[in-house]
Structure formats: C-alpha cells, structure tokens
PDB file of C-alpha atoms and ligand atoms in Angstrom:
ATOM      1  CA  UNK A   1       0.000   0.000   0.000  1.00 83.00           C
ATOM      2  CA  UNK A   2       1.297   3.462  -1.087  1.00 90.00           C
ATOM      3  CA  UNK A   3       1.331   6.139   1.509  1.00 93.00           C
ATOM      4  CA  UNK A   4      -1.471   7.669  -0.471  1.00 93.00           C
ATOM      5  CA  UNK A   5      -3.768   4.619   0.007  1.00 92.00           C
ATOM      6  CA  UNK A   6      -2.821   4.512   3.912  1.00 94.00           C
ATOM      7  CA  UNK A   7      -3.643   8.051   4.156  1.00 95.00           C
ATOM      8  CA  UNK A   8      -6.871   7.475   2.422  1.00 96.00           C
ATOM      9  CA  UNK A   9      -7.374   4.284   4.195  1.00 95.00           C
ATOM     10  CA  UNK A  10      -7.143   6.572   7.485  1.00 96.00           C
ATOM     11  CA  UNK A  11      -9.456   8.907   6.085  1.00 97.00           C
ATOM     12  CA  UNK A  12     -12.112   6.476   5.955  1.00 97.00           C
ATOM     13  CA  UNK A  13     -12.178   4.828   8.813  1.00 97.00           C
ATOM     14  CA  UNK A  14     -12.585   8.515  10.528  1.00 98.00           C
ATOM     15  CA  UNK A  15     -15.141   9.486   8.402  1.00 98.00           C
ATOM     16  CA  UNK A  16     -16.987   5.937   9.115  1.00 97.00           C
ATOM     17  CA  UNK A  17     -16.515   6.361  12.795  1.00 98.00           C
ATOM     18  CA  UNK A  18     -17.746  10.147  12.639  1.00 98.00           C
ATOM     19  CA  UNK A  19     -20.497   9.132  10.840  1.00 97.00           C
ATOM     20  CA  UNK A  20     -21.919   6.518  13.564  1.00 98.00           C
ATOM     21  CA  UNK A  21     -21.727   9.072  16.632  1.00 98.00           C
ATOM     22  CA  UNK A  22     -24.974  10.403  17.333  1.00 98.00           C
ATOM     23  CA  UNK A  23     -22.819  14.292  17.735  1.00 98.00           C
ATOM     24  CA  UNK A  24     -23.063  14.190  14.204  1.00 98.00           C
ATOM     25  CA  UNK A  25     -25.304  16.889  12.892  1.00 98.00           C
ATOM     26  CA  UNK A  26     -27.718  16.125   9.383  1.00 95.00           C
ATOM     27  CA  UNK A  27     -25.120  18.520   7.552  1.00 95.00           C
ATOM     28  CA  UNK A  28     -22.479  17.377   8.364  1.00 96.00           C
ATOM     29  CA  UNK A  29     -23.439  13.671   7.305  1.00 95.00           C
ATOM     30  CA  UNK A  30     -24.505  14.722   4.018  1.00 92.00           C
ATOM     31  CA  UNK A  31     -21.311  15.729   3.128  1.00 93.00           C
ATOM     32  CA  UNK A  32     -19.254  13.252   4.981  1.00 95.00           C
ATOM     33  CA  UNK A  33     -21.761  10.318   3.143  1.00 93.00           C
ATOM     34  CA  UNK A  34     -20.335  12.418   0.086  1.00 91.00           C
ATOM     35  CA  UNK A  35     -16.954  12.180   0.749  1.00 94.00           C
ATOM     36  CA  UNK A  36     -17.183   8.211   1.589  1.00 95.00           C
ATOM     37  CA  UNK A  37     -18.644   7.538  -1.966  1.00 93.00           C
ATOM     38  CA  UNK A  38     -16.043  10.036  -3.508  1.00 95.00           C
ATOM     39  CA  UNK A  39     -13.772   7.620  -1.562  1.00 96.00           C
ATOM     40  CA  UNK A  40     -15.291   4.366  -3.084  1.00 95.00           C
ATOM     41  CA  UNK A  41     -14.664   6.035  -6.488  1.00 96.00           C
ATOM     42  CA  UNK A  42     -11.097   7.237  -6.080  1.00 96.00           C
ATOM     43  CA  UNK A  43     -10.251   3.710  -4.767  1.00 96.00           C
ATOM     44  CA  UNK A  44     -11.772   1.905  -8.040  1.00 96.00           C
ATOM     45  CA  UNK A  45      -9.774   4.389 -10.280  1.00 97.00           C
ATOM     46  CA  UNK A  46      -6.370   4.171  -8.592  1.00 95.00           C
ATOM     47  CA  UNK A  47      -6.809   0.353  -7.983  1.00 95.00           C
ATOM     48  CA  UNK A  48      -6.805   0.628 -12.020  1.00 97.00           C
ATOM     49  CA  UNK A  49      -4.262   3.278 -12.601  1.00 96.00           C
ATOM     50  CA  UNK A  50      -2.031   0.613 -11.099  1.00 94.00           C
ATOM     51  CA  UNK A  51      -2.596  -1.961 -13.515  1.00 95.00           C
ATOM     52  CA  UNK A  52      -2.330   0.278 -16.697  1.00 93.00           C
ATOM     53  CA  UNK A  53       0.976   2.445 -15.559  1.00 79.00           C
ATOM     54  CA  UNK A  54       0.459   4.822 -18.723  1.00 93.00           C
ATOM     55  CA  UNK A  55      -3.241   5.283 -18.356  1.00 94.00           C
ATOM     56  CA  UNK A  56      -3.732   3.777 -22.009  1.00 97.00           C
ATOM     57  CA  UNK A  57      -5.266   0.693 -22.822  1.00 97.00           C
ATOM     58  CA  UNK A  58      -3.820  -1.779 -25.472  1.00 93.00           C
ATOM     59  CA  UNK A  59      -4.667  -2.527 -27.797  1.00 92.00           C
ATOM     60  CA  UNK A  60      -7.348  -0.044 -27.806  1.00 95.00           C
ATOM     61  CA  UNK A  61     -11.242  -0.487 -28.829  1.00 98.00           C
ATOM     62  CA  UNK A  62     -13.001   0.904 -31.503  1.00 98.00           C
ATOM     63  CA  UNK A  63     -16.461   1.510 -30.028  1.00 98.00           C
ATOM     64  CA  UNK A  64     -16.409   2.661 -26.159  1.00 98.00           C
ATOM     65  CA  UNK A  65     -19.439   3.182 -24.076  1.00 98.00           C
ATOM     66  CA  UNK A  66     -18.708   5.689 -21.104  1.00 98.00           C
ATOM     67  CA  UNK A  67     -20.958   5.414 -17.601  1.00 98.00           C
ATOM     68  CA  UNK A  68     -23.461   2.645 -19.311  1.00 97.00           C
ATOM     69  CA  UNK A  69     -23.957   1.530 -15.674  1.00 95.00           C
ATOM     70  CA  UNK A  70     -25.645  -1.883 -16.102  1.00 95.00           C
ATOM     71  CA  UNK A  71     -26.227  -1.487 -19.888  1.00 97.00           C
ATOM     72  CA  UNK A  72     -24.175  -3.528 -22.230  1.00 97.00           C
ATOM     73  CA  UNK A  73     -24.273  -2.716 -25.663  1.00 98.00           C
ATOM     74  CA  UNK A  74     -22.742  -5.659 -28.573  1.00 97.00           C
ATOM     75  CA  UNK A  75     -19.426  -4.849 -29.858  1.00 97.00           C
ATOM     76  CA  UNK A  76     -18.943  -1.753 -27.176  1.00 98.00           C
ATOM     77  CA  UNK A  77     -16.154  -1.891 -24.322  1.00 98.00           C
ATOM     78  CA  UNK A  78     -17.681  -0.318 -21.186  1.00 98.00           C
ATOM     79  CA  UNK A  79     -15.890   2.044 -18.865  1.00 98.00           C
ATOM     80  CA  UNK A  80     -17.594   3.292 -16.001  1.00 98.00           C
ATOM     81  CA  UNK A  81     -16.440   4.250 -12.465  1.00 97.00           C
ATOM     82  CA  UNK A  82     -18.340   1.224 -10.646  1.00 96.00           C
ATOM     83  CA  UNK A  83     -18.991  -2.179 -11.418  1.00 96.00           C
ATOM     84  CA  UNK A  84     -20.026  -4.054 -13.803  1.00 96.00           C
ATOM     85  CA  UNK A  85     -17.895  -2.764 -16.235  1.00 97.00           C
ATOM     86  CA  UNK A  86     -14.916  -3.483 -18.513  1.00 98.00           C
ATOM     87  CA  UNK A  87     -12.721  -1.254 -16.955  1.00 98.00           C
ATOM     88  CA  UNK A  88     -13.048   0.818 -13.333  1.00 98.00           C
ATOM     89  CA  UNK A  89     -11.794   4.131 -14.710  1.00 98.00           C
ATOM     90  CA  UNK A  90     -12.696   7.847 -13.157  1.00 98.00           C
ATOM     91  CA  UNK A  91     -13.157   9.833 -16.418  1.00 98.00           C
ATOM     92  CA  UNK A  92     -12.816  13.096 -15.222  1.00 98.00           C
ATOM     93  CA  UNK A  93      -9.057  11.953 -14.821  1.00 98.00           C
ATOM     94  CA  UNK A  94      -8.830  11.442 -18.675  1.00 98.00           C
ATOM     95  CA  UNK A  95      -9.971   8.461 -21.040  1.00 98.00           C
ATOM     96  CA  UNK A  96      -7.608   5.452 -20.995  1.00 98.00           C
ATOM     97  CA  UNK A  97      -7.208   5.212 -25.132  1.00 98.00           C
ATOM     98  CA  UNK A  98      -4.091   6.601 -27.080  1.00 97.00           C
ATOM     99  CA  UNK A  99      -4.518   9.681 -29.603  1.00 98.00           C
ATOM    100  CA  UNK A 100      -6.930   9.143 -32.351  1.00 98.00           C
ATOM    101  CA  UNK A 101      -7.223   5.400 -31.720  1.00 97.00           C
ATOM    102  CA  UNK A 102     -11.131   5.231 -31.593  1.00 98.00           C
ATOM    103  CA  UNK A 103     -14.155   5.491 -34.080  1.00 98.00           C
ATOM    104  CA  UNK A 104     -17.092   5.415 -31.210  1.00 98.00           C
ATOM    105  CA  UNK A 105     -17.719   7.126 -27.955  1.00 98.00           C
ATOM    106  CA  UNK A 106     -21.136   6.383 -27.069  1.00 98.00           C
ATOM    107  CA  UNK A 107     -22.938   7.635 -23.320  1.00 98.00           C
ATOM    108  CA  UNK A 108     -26.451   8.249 -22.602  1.00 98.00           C
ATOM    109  CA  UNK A 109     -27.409   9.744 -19.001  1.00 96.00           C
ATOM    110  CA  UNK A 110     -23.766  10.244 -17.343  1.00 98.00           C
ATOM    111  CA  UNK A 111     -22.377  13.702 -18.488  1.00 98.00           C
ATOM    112  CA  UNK A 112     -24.712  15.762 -16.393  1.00 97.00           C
ATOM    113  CA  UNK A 113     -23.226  13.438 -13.565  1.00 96.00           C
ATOM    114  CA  UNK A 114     -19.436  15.011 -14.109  1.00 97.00           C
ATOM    115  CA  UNK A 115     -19.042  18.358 -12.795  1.00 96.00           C
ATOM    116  CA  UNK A 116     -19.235  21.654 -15.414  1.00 97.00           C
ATOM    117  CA  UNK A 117     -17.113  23.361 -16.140  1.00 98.00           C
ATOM    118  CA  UNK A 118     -13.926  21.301 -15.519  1.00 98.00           C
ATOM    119  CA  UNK A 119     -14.892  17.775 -15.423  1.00 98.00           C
ATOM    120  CA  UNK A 120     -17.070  18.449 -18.595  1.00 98.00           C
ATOM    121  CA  UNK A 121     -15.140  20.369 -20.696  1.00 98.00           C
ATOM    122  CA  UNK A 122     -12.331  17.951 -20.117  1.00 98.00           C
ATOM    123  CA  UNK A 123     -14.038  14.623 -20.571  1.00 98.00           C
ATOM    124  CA  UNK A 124     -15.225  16.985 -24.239  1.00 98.00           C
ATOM    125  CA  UNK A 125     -11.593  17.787 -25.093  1.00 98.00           C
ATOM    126  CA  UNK A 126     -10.515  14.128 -23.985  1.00 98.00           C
ATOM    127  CA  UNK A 127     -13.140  12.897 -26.983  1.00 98.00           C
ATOM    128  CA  UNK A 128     -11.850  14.823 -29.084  1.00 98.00           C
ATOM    129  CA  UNK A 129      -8.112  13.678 -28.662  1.00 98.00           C
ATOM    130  CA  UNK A 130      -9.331   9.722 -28.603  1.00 98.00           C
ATOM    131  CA  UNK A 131     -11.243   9.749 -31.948  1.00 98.00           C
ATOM    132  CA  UNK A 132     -10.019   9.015 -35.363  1.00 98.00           C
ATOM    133  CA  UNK A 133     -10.687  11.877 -37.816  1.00 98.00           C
ATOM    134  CA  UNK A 134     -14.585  11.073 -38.870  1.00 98.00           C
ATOM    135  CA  UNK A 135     -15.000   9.531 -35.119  1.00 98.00           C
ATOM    136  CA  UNK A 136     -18.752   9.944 -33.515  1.00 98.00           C
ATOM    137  CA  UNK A 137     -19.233  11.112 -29.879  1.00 98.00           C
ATOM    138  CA  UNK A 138     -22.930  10.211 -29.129  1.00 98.00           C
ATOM    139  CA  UNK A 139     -23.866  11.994 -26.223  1.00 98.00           C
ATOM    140  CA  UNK A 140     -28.092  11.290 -24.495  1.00 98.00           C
ATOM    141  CA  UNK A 141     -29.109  13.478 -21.752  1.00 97.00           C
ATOM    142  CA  UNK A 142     -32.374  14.581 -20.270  1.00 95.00           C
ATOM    143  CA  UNK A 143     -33.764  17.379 -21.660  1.00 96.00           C
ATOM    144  CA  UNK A 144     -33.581  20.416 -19.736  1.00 96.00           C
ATOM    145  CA  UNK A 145     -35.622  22.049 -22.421  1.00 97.00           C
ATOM    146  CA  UNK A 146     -38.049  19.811 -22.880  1.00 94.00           C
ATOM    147  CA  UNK A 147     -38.813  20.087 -19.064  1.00 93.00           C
ATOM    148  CA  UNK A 148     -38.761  23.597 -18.740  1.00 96.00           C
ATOM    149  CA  UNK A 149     -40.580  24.626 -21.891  1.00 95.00           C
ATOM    150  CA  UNK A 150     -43.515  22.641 -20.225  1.00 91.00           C
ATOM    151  CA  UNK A 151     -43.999  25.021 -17.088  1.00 94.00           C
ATOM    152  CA  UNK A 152     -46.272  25.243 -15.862  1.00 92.00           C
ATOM    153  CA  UNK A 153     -47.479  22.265 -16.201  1.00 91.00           C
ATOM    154  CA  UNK A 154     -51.122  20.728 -14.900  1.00 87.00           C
ATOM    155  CA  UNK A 155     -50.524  18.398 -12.222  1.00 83.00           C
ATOM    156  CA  UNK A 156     -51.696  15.297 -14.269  1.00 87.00           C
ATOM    157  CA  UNK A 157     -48.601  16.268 -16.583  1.00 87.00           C
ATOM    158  CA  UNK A 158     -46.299  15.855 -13.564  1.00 85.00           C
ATOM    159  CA  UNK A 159     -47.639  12.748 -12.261  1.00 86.00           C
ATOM    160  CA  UNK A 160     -47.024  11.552 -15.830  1.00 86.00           C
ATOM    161  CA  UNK A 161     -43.224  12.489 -16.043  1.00 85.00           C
ATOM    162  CA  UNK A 162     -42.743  11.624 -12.894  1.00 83.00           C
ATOM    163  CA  UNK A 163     -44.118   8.340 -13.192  1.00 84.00           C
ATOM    164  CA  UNK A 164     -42.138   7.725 -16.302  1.00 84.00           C
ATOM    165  CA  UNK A 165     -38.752   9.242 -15.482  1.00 82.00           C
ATOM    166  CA  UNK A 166     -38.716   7.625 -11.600  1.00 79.00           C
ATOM    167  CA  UNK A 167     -41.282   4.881 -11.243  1.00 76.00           C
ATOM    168  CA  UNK A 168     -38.803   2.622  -9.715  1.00 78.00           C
ATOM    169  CA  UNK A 169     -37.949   5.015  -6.692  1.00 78.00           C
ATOM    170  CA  UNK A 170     -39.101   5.806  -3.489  1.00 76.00           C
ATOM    171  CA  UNK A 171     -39.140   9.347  -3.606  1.00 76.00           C
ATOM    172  CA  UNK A 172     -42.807   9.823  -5.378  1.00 75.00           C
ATOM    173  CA  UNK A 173     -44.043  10.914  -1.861  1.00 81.00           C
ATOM    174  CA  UNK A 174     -41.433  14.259  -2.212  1.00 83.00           C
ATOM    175  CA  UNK A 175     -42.570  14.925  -5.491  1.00 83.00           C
ATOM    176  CA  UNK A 176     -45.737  16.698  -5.243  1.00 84.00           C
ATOM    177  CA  UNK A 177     -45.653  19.757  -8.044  1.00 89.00           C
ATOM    178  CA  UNK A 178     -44.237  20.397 -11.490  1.00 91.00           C
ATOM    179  CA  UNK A 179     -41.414  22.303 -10.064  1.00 93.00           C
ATOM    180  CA  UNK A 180     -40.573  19.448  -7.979  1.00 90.00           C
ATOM    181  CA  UNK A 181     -40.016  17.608 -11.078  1.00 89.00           C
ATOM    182  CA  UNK A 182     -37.460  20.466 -12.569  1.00 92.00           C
ATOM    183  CA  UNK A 183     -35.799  20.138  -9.503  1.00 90.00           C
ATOM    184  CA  UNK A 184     -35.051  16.420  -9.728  1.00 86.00           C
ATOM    185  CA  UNK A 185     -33.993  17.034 -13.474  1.00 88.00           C
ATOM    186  CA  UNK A 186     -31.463  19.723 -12.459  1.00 91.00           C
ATOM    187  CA  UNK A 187     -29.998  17.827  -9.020  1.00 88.00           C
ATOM    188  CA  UNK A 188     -31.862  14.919  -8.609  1.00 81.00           C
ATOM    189  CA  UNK A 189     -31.177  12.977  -5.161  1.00 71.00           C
ATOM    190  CA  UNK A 190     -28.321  14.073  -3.845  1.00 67.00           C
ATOM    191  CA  UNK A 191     -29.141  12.334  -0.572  1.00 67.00           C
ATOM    192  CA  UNK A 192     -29.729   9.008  -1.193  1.00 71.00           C
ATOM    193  CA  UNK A 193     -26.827   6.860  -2.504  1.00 71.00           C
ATOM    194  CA  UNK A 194     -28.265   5.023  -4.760  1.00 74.00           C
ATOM    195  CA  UNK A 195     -28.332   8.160  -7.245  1.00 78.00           C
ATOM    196  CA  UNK A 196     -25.763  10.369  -8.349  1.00 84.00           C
ATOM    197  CA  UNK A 197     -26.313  14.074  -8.266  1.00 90.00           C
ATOM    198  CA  UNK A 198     -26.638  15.901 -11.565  1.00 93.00           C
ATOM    199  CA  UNK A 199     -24.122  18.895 -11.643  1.00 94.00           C
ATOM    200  CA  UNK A 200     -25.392  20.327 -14.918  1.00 96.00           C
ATOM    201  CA  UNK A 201     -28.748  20.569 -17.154  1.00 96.00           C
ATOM    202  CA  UNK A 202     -28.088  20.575 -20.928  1.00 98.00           C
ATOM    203  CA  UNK A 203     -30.452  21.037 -23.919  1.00 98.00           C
ATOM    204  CA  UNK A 204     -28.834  20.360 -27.673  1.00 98.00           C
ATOM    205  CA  UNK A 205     -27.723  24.079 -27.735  1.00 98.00           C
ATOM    206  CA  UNK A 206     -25.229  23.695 -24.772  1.00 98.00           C
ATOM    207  CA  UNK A 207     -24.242  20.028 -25.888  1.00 98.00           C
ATOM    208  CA  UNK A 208     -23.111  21.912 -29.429  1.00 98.00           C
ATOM    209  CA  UNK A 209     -21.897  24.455 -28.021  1.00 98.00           C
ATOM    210  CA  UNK A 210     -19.745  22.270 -25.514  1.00 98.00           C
ATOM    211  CA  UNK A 211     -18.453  20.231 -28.199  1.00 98.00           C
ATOM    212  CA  UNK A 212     -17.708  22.399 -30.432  1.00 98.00           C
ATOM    213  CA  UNK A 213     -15.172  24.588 -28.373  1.00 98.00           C
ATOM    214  CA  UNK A 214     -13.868  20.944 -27.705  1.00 98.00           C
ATOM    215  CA  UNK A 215     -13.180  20.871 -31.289  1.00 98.00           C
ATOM    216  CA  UNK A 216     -15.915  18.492 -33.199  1.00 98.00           C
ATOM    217  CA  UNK A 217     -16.388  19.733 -36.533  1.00 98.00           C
ATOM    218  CA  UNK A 218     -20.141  18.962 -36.080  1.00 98.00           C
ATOM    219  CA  UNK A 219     -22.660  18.720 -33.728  1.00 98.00           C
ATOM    220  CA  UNK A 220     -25.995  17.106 -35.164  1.00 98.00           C
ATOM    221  CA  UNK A 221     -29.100  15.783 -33.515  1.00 98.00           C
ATOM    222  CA  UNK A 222     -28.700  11.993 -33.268  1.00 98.00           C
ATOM    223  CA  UNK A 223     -31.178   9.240 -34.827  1.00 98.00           C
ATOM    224  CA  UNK A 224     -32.379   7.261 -31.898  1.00 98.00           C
ATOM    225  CA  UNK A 225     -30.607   3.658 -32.476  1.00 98.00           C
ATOM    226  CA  UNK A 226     -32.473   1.582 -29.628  1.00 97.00           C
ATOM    227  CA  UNK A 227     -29.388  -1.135 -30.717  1.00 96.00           C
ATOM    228  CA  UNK A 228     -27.267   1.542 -29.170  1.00 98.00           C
ATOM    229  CA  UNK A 229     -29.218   3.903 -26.955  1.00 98.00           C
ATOM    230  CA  UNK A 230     -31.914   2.205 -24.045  1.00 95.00           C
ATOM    231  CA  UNK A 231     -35.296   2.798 -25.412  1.00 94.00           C
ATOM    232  CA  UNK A 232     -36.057   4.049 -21.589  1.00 90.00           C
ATOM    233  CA  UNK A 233     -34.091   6.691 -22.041  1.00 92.00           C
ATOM    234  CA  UNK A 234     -35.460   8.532 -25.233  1.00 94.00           C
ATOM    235  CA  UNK A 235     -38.447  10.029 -23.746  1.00 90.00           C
ATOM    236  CA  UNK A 236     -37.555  13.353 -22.857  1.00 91.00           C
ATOM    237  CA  UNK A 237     -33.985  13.227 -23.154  1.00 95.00           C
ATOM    238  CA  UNK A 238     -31.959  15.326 -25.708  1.00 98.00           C
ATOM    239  CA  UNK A 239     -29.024  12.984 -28.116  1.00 98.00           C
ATOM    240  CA  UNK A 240     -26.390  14.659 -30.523  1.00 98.00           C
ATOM    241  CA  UNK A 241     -23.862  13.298 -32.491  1.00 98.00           C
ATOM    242  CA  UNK A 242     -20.461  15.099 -32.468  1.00 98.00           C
ATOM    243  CA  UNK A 243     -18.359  14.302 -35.237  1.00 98.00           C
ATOM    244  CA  UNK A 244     -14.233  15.040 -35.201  1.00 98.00           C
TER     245      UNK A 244
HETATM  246  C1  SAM B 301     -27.391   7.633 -14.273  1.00 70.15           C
HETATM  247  S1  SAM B 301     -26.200   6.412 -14.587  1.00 70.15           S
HETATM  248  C2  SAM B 301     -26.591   6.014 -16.272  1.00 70.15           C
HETATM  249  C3  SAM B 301     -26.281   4.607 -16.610  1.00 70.15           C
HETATM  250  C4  SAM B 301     -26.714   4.208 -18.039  1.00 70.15           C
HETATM  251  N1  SAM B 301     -25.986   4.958 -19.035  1.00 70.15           N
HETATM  252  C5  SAM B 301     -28.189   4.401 -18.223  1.00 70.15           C
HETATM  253  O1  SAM B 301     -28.584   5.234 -19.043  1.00 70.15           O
HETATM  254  O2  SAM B 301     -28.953   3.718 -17.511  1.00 70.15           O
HETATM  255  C6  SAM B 301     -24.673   7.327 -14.723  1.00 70.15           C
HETATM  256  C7  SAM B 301     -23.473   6.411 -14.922  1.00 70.15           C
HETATM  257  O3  SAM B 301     -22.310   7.227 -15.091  1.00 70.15           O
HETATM  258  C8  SAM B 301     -21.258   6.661 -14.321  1.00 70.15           C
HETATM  259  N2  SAM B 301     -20.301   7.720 -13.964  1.00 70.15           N
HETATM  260  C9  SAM B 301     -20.561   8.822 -13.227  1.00 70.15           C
HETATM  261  N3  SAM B 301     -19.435   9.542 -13.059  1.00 70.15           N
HETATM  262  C10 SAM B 301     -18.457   8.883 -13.719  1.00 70.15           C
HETATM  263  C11 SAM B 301     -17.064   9.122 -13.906  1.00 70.15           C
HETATM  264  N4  SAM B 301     -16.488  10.189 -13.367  1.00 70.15           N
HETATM  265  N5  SAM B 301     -16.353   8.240 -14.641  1.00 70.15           N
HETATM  266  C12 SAM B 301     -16.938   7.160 -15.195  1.00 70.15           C
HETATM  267  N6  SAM B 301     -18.257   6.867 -15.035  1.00 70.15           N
HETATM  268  C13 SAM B 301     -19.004   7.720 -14.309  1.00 70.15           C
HETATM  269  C14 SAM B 301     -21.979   6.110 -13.105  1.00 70.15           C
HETATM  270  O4  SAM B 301     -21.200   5.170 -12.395  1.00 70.15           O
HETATM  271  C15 SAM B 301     -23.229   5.508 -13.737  1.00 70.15           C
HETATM  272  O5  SAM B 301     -23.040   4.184 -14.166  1.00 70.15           O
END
C-alpha cells in the first residue's frame, strides 16, 4: 500500500466512525456520506491506474461506451467508475485510449453526472483527442428544455413524467408539483446513494456548443438507435452526435 492509500485508508475509517456518533449533525453527514462515496470512487480508479501504468489501454477499442452503468451494448467496451464494467476508470481523470485510436464514444445519461465546467469540458476535449478523424461522440441526456418549456405544467402532466422518469424510486411521496419535477432534473437525489447528483442541465444548444469549443467539426441531432441507446431513455432526453 502506497502512503497515499494509507492516508486514504485513514481517512475512511474517521469518516466511518464520525459518521456513527450520534454528535453528528444532518449537515455534516450529508457531506461526509459524500466524501465516503467520492472515496469508493477514487479507490476503483487508482486500484486501475495501477494496472495500466500509462493510463492507455492496449490494444485499444473501436467503439467505447462511457458510464453505461448496467447497460451492455454488442461490440462496445464499457468504462464506467463502478462495477459491472470493462474497466473501473474515473473519467474526469482522462480516457484510458491513445490519440486518435477510436471510431465510437457512445454515453447516454452520465455527463450531467461530471461536474461543469472542468470535469465536462475535459471529458469533451478528452473525446476529441481519442477519436479518429470522422470519429462519432454520441452523447443522451435529459432534456432540460423539454422540461422547462412545459412550465407550468397541470398536475396530471407531472404525475405523468414523474411516473415515467422515476417509477422505480421511493421518492414519489417528495414529489408533489411540477417544479418538484425540474428540480429532480437539475440535481436529482443528492441524498440518497443510490443516485448520483446531476451537476449540470443541458439542452442540444449547450451540448453543441460544448463540443464544439472541444473541437468536433459537427454537432448534429442523433437518430435514436435503440441497438445503441436504451429505449427508456429517449423520452424526454436530448441525443447529438459530435463528429471530429
Ligand atoms: C445515471 S447512470 C446512467 C447509466 C446508463 N448509461 C443508463 O442510461 O442507464 C450514470 C453512470 O455514469 C457513471 N459515472 C458517473 N461519473 C463517472 C465518472 N467520473 N467516470 C466514469 N463513469 C461515471 C456512473 O457510475 C453511472 O453508471
């Protein structure tokens, strides 16, 4: 174990035992539950740093899917920051894949889960530098447009999208008005660690605009290709395709 690890190692085990006294205030366990997943993370990337010294993989693939979670898509190596996934890999440190190496960068539902500006602006740039000239960045996100340009909304159109969008959770009690609903686009559960915060909202405006100072030479709306792309996800979500 480096000194780094034991230091981390440390870390936990304080936050872990701070966390179980009842002195700890609400606040303060919100952020320290934070920094204990943040913790998880940076322990899955470094455990992988370690086996790939240069932070490239070889020999590189062709068509990458980035934060599919559980979804595996045919012919597509998956990296993502938690299991299951092909590789363990933090991509707001970079993507693992040598200069121009790749034709296909594919993610639907993860950038608004990387900070903006830095985190998305790099993982844009970091595209960029891993696709082949002609390569496609296919990018999904919900819609912040879609959402807003639907306030106000009756309340039978909120039950609706909230029924769709989080059917499977337990928060439906919280969610009482349309504005509830914008709020869970724009942060969503920030408390609950099963979800991952959303740092950003992006429509297809920002996504071209994001890209483009990245360097695509395009930035079209994207065909929905439910081969590629989880049919659960179109509904109210935004796609582009970003071409280098
Ligand atoms: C909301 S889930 C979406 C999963 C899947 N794409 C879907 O549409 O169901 C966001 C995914 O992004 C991954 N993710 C978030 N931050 C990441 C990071 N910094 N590096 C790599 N993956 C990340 C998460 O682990 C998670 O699997």
């Amino acid at each position: 174990m480096t000194p780094h690890d034991q230091q981390i190692a440390a870390l936990l085990a304080l936050l872990d035992q701070t966390l179980d006294s009842p002195a700890t205030t609400h606040g303060l366990a919100r952020t320290l539950r934070a920094a204990v997943k943040e913790i998880e993370l940076h322990r899955h990337h470094r455990a992988s740093v370690a086996a790939l010294p240069d932070c490239v993989l070889k020999p590189g693939p062709t068509k990458v899917q980035i934060g599919g979670g559980g979804h595996r898509i045919d012919g597509f190596f998956n990296i993502d920051i938690v299991p299951p996934a092909d590789l363990l890999w933090d991509v707001r440190e970079g993507i693992p894949l040598a200069d121009a190496s790749t034709e296909t960068l594919f993610s639907e539902h993860f950038l608004e889960h990387i900070d903006y500006p830095r985190s998305a602006k790099s993982y844009a740039r970091e595209a960029h530098r891993v696709l082949a000239p002609g390569g496609q960045l296919i990018t999904g996100v919900p819609d912040a447009a879609f959402v807003l340009n639907e306030y106000p909304a009756p309340p039978e159109q909120a039950a609706e999208m909230i029924e769709r969008w989080y059917a499977k959770r337990q928060c439906r009690g919280d969610m009482n008005t349309y504005l509830d609903l914008i709020n869970y686009v724009f942060r969503d559960q920030d408390d609950d660690p099963t979800y991952n915060p959303h740092y950003w909202a992006y429509d297809h405006e920002k996504l071209a605009q994001l890209f483009t100072e990245a360097g695509f030479r395009t930035v079209e709306p994207w065909t929905f290709d439910p081969t590629m792309a989880n049919p659960k996800r179109q509904w109210a979500s935004v796609y582009v395709v970003a071409t280098k």
